[in-house]
PDB file of C-alpha atoms in Angstrom:
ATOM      1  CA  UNK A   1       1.982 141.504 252.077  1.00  0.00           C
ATOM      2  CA  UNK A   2       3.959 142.642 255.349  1.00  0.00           C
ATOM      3  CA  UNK A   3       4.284 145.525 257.220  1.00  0.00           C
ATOM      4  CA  UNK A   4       7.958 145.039 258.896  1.00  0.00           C
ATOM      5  CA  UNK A   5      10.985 145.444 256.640  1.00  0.00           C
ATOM      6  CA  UNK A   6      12.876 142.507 255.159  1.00  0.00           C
ATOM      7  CA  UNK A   7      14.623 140.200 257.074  1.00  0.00           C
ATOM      8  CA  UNK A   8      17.413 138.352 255.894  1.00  0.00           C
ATOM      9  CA  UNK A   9      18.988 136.181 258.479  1.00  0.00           C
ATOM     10  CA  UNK A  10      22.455 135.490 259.366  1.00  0.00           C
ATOM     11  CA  UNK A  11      24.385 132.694 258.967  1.00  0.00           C
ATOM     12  CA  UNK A  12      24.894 131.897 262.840  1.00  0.00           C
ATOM     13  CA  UNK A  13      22.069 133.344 264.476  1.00  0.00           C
ATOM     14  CA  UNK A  14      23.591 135.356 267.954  1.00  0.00           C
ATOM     15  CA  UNK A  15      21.766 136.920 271.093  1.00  0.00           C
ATOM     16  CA  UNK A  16      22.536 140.443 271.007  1.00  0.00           C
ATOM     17  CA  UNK A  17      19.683 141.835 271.911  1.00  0.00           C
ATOM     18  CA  UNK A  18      15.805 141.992 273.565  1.00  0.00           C
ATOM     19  CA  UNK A  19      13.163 140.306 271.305  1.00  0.00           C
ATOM     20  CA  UNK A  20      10.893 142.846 271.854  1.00  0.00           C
ATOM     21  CA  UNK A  21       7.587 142.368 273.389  1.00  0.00           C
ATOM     22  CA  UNK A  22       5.468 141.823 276.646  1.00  0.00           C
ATOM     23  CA  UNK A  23       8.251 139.237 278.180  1.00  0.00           C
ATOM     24  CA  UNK A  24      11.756 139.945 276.291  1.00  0.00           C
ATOM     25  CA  UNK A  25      12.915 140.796 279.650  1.00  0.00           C
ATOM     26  CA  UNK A  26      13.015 136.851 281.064  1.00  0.00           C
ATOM     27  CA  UNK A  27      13.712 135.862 277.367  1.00  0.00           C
ATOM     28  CA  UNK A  28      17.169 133.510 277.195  1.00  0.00           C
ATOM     29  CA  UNK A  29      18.464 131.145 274.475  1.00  0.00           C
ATOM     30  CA  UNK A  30      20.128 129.402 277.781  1.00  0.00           C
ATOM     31  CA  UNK A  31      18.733 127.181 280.431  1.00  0.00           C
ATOM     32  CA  UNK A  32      19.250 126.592 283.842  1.00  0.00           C
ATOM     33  CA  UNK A  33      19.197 128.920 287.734  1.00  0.00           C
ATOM     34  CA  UNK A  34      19.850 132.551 287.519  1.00  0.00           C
ATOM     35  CA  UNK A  35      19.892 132.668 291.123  1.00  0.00           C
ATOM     36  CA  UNK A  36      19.694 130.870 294.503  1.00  0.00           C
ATOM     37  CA  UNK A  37      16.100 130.445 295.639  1.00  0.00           C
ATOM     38  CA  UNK A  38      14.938 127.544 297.445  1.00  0.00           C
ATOM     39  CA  UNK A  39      11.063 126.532 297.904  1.00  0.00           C
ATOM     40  CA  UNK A  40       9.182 126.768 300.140  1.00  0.00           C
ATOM     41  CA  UNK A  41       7.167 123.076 301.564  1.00  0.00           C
ATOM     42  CA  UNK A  42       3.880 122.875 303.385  1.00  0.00           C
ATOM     43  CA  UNK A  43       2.155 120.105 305.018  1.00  0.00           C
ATOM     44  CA  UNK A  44       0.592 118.098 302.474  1.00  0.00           C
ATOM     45  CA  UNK A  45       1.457 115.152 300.112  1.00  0.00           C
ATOM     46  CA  UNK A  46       1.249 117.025 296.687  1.00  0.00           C
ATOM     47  CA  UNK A  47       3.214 120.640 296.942  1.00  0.00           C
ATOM     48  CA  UNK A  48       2.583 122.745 293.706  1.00  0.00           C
ATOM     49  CA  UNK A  49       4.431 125.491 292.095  1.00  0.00           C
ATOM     50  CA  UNK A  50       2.650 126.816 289.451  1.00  0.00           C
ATOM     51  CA  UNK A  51       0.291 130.221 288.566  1.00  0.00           C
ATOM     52  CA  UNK A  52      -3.132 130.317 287.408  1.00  0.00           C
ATOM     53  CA  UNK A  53      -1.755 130.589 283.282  1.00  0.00           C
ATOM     54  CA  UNK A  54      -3.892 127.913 281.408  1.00  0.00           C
ATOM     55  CA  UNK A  55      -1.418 125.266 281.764  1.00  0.00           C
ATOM     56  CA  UNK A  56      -1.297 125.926 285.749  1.00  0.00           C
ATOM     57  CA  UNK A  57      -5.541 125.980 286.011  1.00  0.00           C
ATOM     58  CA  UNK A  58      -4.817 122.050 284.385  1.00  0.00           C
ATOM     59  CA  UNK A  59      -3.783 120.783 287.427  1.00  0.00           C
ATOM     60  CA  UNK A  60      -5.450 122.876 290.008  1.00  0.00           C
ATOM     61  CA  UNK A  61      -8.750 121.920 288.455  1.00  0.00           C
ATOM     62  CA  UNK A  62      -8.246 118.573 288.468  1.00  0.00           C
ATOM     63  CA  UNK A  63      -6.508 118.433 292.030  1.00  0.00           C
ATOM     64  CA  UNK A  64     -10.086 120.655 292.927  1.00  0.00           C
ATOM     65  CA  UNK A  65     -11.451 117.542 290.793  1.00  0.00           C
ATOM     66  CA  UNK A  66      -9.934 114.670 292.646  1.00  0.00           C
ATOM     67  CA  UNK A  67     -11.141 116.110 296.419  1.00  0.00           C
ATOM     68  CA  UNK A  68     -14.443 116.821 295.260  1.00  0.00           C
ATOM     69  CA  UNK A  69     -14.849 113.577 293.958  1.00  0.00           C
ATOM     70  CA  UNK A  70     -13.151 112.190 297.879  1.00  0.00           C
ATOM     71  CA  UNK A  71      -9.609 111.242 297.382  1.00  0.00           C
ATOM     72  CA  UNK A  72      -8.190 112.663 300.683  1.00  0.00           C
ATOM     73  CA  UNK A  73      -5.099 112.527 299.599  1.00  0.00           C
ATOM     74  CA  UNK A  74      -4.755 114.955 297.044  1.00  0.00           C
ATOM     75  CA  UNK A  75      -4.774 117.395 299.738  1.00  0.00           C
ATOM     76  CA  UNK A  76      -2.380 120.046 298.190  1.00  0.00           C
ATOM     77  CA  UNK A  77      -0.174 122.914 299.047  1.00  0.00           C
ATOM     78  CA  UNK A  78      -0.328 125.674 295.925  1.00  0.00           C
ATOM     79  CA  UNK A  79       2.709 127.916 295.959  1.00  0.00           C
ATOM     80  CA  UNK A  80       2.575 130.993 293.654  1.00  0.00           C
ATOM     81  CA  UNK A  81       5.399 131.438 291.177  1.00  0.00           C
ATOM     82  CA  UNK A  82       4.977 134.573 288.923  1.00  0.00           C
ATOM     83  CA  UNK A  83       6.552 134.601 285.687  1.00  0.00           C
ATOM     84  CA  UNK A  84       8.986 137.537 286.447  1.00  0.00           C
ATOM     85  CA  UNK A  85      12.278 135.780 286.910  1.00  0.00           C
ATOM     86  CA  UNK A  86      11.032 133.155 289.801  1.00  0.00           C
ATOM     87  CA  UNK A  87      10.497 130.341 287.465  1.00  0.00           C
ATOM     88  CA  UNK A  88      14.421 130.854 287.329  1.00  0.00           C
ATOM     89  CA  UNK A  89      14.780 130.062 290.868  1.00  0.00           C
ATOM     90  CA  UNK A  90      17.439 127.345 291.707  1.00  0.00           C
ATOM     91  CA  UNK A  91      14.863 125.179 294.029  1.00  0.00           C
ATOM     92  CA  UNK A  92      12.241 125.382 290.806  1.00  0.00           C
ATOM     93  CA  UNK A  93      15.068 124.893 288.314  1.00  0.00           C
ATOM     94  CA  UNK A  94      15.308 121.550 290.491  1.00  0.00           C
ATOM     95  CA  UNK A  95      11.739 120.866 290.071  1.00  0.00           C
ATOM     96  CA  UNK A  96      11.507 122.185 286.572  1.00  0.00           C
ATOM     97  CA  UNK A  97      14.788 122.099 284.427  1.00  0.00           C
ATOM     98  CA  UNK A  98      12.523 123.911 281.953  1.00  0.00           C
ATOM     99  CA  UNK A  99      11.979 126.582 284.236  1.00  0.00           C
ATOM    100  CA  UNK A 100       7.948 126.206 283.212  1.00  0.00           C
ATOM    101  CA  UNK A 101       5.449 125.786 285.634  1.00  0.00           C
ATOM    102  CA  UNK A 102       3.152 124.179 286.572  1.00  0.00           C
ATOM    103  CA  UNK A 103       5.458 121.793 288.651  1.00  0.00           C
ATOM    104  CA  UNK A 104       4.643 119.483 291.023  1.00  0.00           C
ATOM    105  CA  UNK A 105       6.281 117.367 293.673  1.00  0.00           C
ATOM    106  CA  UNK A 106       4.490 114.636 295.153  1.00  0.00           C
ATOM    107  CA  UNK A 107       5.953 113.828 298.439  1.00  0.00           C
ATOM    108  CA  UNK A 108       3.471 110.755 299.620  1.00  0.00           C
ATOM    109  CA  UNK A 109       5.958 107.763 299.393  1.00  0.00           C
ATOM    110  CA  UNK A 110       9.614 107.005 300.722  1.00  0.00           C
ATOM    111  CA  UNK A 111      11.165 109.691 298.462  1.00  0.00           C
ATOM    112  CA  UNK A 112       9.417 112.544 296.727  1.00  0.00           C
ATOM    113  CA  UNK A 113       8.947 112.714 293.044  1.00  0.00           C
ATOM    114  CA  UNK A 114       8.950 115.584 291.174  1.00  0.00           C
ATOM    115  CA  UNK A 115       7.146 115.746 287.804  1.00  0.00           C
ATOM    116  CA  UNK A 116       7.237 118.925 285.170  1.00  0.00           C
ATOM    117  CA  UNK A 117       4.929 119.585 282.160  1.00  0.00           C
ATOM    118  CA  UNK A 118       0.474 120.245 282.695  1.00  0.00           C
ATOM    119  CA  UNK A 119      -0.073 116.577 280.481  1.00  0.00           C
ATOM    120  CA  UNK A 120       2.572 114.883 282.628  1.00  0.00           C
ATOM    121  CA  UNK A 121       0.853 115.996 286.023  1.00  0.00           C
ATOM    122  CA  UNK A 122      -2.042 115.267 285.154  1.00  0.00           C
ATOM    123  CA  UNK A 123      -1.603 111.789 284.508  1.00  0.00           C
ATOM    124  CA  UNK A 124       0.365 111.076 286.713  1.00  0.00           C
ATOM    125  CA  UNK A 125      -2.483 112.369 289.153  1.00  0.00           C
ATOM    126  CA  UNK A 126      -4.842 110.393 287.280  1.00  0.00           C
ATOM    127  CA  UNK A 127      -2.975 106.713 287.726  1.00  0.00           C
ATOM    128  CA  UNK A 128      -2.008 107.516 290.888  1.00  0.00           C
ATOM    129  CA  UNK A 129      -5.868 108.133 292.435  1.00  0.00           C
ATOM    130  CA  UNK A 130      -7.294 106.019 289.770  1.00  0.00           C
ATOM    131  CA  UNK A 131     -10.101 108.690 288.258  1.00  0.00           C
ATOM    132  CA  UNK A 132     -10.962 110.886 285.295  1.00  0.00           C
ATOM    133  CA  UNK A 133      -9.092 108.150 283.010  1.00  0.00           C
ATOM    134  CA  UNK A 134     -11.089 105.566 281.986  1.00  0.00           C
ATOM    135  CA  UNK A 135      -9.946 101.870 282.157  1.00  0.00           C
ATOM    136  CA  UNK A 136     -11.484 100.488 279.244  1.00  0.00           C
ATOM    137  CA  UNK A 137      -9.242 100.702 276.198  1.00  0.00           C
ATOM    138  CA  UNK A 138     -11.225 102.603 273.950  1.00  0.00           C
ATOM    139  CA  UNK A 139     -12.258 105.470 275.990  1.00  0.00           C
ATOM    140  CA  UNK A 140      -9.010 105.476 277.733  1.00  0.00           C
ATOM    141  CA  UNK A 141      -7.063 105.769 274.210  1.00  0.00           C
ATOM    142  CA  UNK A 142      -9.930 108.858 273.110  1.00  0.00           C
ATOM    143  CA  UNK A 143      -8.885 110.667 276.378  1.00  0.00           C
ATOM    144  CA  UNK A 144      -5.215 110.367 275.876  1.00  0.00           C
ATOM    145  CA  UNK A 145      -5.583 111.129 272.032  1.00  0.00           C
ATOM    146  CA  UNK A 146      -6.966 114.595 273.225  1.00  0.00           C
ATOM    147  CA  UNK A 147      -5.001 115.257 276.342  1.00  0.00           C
ATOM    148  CA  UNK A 148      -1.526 114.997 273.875  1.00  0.00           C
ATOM    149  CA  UNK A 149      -3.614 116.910 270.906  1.00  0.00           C
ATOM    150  CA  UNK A 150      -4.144 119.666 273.754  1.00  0.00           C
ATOM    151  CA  UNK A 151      -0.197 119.540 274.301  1.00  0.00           C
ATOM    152  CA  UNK A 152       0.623 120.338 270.842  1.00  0.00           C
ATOM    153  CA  UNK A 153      -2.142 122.395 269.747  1.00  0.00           C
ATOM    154  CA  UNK A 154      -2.042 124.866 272.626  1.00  0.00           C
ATOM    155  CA  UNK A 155       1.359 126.165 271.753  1.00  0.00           C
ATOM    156  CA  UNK A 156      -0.122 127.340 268.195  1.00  0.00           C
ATOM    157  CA  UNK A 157      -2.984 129.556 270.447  1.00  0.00           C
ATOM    158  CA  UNK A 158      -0.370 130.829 272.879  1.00  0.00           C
ATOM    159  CA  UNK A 159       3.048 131.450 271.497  1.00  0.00           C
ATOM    160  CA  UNK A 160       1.821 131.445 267.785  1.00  0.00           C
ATOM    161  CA  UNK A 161      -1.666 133.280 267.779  1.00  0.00           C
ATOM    162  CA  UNK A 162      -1.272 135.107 271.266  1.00  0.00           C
ATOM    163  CA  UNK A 163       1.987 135.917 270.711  1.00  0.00           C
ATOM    164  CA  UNK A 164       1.689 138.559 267.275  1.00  0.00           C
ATOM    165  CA  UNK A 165      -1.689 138.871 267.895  1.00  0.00           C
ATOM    166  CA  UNK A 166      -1.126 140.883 271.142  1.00  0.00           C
ATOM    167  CA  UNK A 167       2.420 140.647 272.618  1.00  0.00           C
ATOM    168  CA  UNK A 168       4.393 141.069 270.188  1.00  0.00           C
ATOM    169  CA  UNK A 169       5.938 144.702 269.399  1.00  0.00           C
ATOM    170  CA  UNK A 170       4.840 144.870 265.773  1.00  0.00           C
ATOM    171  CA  UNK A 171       2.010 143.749 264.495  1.00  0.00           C
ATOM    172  CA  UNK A 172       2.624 141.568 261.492  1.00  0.00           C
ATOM    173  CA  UNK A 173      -0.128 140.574 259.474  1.00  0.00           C
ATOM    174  CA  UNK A 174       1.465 136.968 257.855  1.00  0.00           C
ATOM    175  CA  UNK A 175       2.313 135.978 261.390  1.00  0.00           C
ATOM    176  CA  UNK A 176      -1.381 136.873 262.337  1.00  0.00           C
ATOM    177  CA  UNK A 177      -2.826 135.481 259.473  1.00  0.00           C
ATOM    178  CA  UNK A 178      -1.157 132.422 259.744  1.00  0.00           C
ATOM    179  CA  UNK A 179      -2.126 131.507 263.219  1.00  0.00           C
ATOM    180  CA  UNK A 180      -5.676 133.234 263.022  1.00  0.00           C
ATOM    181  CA  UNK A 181      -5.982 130.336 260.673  1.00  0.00           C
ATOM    182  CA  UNK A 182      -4.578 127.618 262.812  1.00  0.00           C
ATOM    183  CA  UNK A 183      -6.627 128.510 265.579  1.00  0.00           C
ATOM    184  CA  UNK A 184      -9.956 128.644 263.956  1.00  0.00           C
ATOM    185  CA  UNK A 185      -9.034 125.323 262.542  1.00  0.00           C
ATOM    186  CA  UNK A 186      -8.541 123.496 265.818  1.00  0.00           C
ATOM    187  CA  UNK A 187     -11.296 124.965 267.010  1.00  0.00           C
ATOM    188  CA  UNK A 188     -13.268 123.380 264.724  1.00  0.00           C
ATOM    189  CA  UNK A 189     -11.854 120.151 265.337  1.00  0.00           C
ATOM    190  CA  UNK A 190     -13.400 120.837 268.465  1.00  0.00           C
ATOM    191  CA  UNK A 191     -16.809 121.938 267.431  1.00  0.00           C
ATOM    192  CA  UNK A 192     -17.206 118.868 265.195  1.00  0.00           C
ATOM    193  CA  UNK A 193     -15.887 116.347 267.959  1.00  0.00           C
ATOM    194  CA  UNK A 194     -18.508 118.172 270.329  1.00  0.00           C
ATOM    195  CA  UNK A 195     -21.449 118.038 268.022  1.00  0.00           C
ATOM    196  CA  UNK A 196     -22.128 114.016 268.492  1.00  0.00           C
ATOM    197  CA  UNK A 197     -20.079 113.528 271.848  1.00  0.00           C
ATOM    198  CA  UNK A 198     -20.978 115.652 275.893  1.00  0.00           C
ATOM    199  CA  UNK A 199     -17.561 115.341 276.701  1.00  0.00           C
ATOM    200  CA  UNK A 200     -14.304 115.161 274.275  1.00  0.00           C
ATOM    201  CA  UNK A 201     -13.747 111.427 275.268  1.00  0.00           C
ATOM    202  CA  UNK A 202     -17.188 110.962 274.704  1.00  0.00           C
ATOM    203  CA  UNK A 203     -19.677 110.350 277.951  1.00  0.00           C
ATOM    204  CA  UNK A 204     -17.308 111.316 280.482  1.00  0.00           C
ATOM    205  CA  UNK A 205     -15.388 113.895 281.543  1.00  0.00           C
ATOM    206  CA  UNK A 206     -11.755 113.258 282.287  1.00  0.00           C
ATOM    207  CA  UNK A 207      -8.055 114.887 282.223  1.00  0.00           C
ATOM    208  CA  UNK A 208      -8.909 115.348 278.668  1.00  0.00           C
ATOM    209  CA  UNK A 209     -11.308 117.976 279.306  1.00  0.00           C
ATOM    210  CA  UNK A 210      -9.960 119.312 282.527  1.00  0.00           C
ATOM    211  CA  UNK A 211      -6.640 120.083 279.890  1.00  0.00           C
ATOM    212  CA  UNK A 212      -8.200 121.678 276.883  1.00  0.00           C
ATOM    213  CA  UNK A 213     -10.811 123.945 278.731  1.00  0.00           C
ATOM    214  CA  UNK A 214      -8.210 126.397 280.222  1.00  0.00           C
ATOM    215  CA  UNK A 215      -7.328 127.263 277.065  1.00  0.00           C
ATOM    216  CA  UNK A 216      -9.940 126.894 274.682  1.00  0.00           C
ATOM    217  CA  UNK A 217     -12.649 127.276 276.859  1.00  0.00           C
ATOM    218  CA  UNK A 218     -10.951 130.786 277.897  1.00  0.00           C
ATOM    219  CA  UNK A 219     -10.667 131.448 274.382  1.00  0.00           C
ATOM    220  CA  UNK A 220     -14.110 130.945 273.355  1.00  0.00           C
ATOM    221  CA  UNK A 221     -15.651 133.275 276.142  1.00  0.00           C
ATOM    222  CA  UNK A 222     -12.845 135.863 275.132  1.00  0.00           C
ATOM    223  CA  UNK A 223     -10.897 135.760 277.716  1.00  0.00           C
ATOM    224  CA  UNK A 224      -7.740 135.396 276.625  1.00  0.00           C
ATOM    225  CA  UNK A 225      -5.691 138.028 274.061  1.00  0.00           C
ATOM    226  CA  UNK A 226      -8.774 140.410 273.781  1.00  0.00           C
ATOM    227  CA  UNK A 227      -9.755 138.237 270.444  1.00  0.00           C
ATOM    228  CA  UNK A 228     -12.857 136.732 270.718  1.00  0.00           C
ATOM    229  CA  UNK A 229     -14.659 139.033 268.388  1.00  0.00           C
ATOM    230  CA  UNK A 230     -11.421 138.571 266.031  1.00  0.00           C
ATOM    231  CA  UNK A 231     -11.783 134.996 265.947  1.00  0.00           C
ATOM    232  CA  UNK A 232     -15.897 134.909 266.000  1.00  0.00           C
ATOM    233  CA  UNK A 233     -15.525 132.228 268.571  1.00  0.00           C
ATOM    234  CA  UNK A 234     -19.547 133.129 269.373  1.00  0.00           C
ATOM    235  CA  UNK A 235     -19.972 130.416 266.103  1.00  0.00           C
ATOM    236  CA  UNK A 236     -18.544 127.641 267.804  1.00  0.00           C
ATOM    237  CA  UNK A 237     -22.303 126.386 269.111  1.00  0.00           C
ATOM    238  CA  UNK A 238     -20.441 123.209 270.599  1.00  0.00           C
ATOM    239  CA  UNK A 239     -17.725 124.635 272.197  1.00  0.00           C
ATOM    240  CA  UNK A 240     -19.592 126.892 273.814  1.00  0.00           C
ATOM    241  CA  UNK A 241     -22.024 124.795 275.047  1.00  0.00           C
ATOM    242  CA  UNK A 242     -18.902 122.271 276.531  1.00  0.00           C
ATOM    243  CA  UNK A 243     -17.648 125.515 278.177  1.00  0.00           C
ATOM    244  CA  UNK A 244     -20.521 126.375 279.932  1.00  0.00           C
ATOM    245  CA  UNK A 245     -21.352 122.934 281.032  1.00  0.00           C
ATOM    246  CA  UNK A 246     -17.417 122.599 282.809  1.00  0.00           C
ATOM    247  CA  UNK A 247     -17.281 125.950 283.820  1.00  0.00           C
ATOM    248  CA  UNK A 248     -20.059 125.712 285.477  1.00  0.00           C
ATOM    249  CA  UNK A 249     -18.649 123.088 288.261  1.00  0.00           C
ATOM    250  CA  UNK A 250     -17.825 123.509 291.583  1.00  0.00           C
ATOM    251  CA  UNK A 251     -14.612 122.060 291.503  1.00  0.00           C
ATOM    252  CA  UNK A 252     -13.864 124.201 287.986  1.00  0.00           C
ATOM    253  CA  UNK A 253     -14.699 127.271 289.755  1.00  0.00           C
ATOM    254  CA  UNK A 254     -12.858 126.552 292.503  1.00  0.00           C
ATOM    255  CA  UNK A 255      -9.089 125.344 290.467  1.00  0.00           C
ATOM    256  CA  UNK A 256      -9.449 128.716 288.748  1.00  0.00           C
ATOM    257  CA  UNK A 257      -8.886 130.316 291.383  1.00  0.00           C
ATOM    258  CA  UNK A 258      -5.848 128.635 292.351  1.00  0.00           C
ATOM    259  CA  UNK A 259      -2.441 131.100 292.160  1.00  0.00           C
ATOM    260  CA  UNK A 260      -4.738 133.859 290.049  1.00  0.00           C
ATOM    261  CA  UNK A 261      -3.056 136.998 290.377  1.00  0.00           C
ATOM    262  CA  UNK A 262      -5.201 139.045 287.868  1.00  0.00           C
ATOM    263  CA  UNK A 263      -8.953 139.746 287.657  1.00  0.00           C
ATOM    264  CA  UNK A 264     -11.348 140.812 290.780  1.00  0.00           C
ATOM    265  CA  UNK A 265      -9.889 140.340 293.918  1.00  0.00           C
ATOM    266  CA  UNK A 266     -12.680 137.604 294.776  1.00  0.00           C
ATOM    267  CA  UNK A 267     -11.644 135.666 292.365  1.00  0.00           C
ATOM    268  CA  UNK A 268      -7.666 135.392 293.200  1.00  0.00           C
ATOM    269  CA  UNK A 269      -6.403 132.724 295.760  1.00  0.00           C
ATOM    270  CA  UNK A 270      -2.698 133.277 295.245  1.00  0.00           C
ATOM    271  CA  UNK A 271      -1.740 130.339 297.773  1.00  0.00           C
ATOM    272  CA  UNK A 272      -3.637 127.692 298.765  1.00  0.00           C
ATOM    273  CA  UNK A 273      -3.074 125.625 301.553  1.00  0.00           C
ATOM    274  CA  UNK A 274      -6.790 124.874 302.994  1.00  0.00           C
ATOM    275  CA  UNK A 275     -10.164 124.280 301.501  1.00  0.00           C
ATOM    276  CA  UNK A 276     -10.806 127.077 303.995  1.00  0.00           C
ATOM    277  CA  UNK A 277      -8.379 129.149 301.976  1.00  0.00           C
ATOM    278  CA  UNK A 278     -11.742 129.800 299.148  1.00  0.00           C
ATOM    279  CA  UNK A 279     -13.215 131.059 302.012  1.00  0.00           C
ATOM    280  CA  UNK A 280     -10.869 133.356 304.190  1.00  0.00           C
ATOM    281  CA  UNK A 281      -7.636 134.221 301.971  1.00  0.00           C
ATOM    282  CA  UNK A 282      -9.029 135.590 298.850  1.00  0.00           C
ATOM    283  CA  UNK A 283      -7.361 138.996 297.656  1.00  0.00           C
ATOM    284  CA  UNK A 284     -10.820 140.523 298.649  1.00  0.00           C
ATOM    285  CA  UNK A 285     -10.500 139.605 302.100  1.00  0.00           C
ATOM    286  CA  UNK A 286      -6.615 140.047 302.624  1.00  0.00           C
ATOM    287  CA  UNK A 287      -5.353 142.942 300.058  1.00  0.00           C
ATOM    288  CA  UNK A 288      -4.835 144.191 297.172  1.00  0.00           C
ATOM    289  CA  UNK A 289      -4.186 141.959 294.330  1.00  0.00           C
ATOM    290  CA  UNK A 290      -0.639 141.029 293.019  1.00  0.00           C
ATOM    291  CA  UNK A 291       0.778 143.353 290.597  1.00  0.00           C
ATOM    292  CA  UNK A 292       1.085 141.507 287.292  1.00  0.00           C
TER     293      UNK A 292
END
C-alpha cells in the first residue's frame, strides 16, 4: 500500500535536484568546505563545536558530568554551530571532515587533537579523566556494548523514523511503517534491559547512559518529532522510569542546556564559556532566542 507514485530508478543515479523536505537546502552527495570560515578558540583545554541536537547534548552532559564529579580540567569552551550551512565551514571541515557536529578539539597536551563523532568523544573523554567507564572487564564491555548499540540504533530514530515521520515532504506510509516498527523494537530492547538492571551497564551510570538518553530519553517524554502518542512510548514503564531518574541530575540539566537554540529562553545557553554562563547568559537574560 503507498501513497506516492511508482518509482523506478535509474541506472546511474544523478543530483539534479532538492530532496525535498525540512533540510534539502544543505543536502549534498559531496563532501568537503563550501566556504572559508575559521573557528573561533577560547581559553580552555577542551573547545567544542557542536549544538544541543541529541548527539551534541552526549558530550555536553558528560563534560557537565566530568566537572560535577571534580575533574578541573574538563573546563570547556562550547561554540554554537547551527545546522544552516556552518557545519560547512572550512575551520569545522578541519575539525569534522564529515561536516557533523558535535566536534571537539582537545588542546591540553603539546599539540591539539581533534576528535569527530558523539561515541568517539565520549570515550575519548572517558580514558582521558578516567570516569563513567568502568575498569573491570565485564561492566566495561556492557557499557561499550550499549554506547556502539546507541551509534547504530539512533540513526533508525532520526534519519529513518524522524525523517518520513515528520520531515519529509510526503508522507509515506511503508517508510513510516517500517521504522515505526524499528523504533518500538529498540525500545523494547531497552525496556527489557531496564527491567532487572538501574542503569543500562547495570549499577552504574556511565557514557553508556549519558549517550542513549538524548535520544531515547527525549523520545519517550515526546519530545522529539511530535510522536510520542504515535509510538505509545507512555508503555515503556522502564524507560521511563531511567529517564526520570537521569534527567533529573544536576549535571543532566545543566549539558542540556549547552548550544540549545530552541525551547524557553531559560533553558538555551547558546555558548558556554563559564559555569557562571547557567547563571548570567541564558537567552532569558540576554535576548531573544536564536531563530531556528
Amino acid at each position: 500500500m503507498t501513497d506516492t507514485p511508482a518509482y523506478e530508478p535509474p541506472k546511474v543515479w544523478t543530483w539534479n535536484k532538492e530532496s525535498g523536505g525540512r533540510f534539502a537546502s544543505i543536502n549534498r552527495p559531496i563532501a568537503g568546505p563550501t566556504h572559508q570560515q575559521e573557528l573561533p578558540v577560547g581559553r580552555h583545554p577542551l573547545q567544542l563545536y557542536s549544538l544541543a541536537t541529541p548527539n551534541g547534548v552526549k558530550v555536553t552532559v558528560m563534560l557537565e558530568e566530568l566537572l560535577a564529579a571534580g575533574h578541573k580540567g574538563a573546563e570547556y569552551d562550547a561554540w554554537l554551530i547551527k545546522i544552516d550551512g556552518n557545519q560547512f565551514g572550512s575551520g569545522f571541515v578541519a575539525v569534522n571532515p564529515n561536516s557533523k557536529i558535535p566536534a571537539l578539539m582537545d588542546r591540553s597536551g603539546p599539540e591539539p587533537i581533534r576528535v569527530f563523532e558523539s561515541g568517539a568523544i565520549m570515550l575519548h573523554l572517558a580514558e582521558k579523566f578516567g570516569a563513567f567507564l568502568p575498569t573491570d572487564a565485564k561492566t566495561r564491555a556492557e557499557t561499550l556494548s550499549w554506547l556502539f548499540w546507541q551509534m547504530g540504533s539512533a540513526p533508525f530514530l532520526g534519519g529513518g523514523f524522524g525523517h518520513f515521520y515528520a520531515y519529509a515532504p510526503v508522507k509515506i506510509e511503508y517508510a513510516i511503517d517500517r521504522y515505526a516498527m524499528e523504533v518500538k523494537r529498540q525500545l523494547d530492547v531497552l525496556d527489557r534491559r531496564l527491567a532487572d538492571n538501574e542503569y543500562l551497564a547495570g549499577k552504574v551510570y556511565t557514557i553508556a547512559d549519558m549517550a542513549v538518553w538524548p535520544w531515547y530519553g527525549a523520545l519517550a517524554k515526546g519530545l522529539v518529532y511530535g510522536a510520542g502518542e504515535f509510538l505509545s512510548v507512555q508503555d515503556y514503564k522502564n524507560v521511563q522510569r531511567w529517564t526520570n531518574a537521569i534527567a533529573a541530575r544536576p549535571a543532566v540539566k545543566r549539558g542540556r542546556m549547552v548550544n540549545r537554540i530552541s525551547g524557553d529562553p531559560s533553558s538555551q545557553l547558546h555558548e558556554r564559556h563559564d559555569a557562571s554562563d547557567f547563571d548570567t547568559r541564558t537567552q532569558d537574560k540576554i535576548g531573544e532566542p536564536a531563530a531556528t
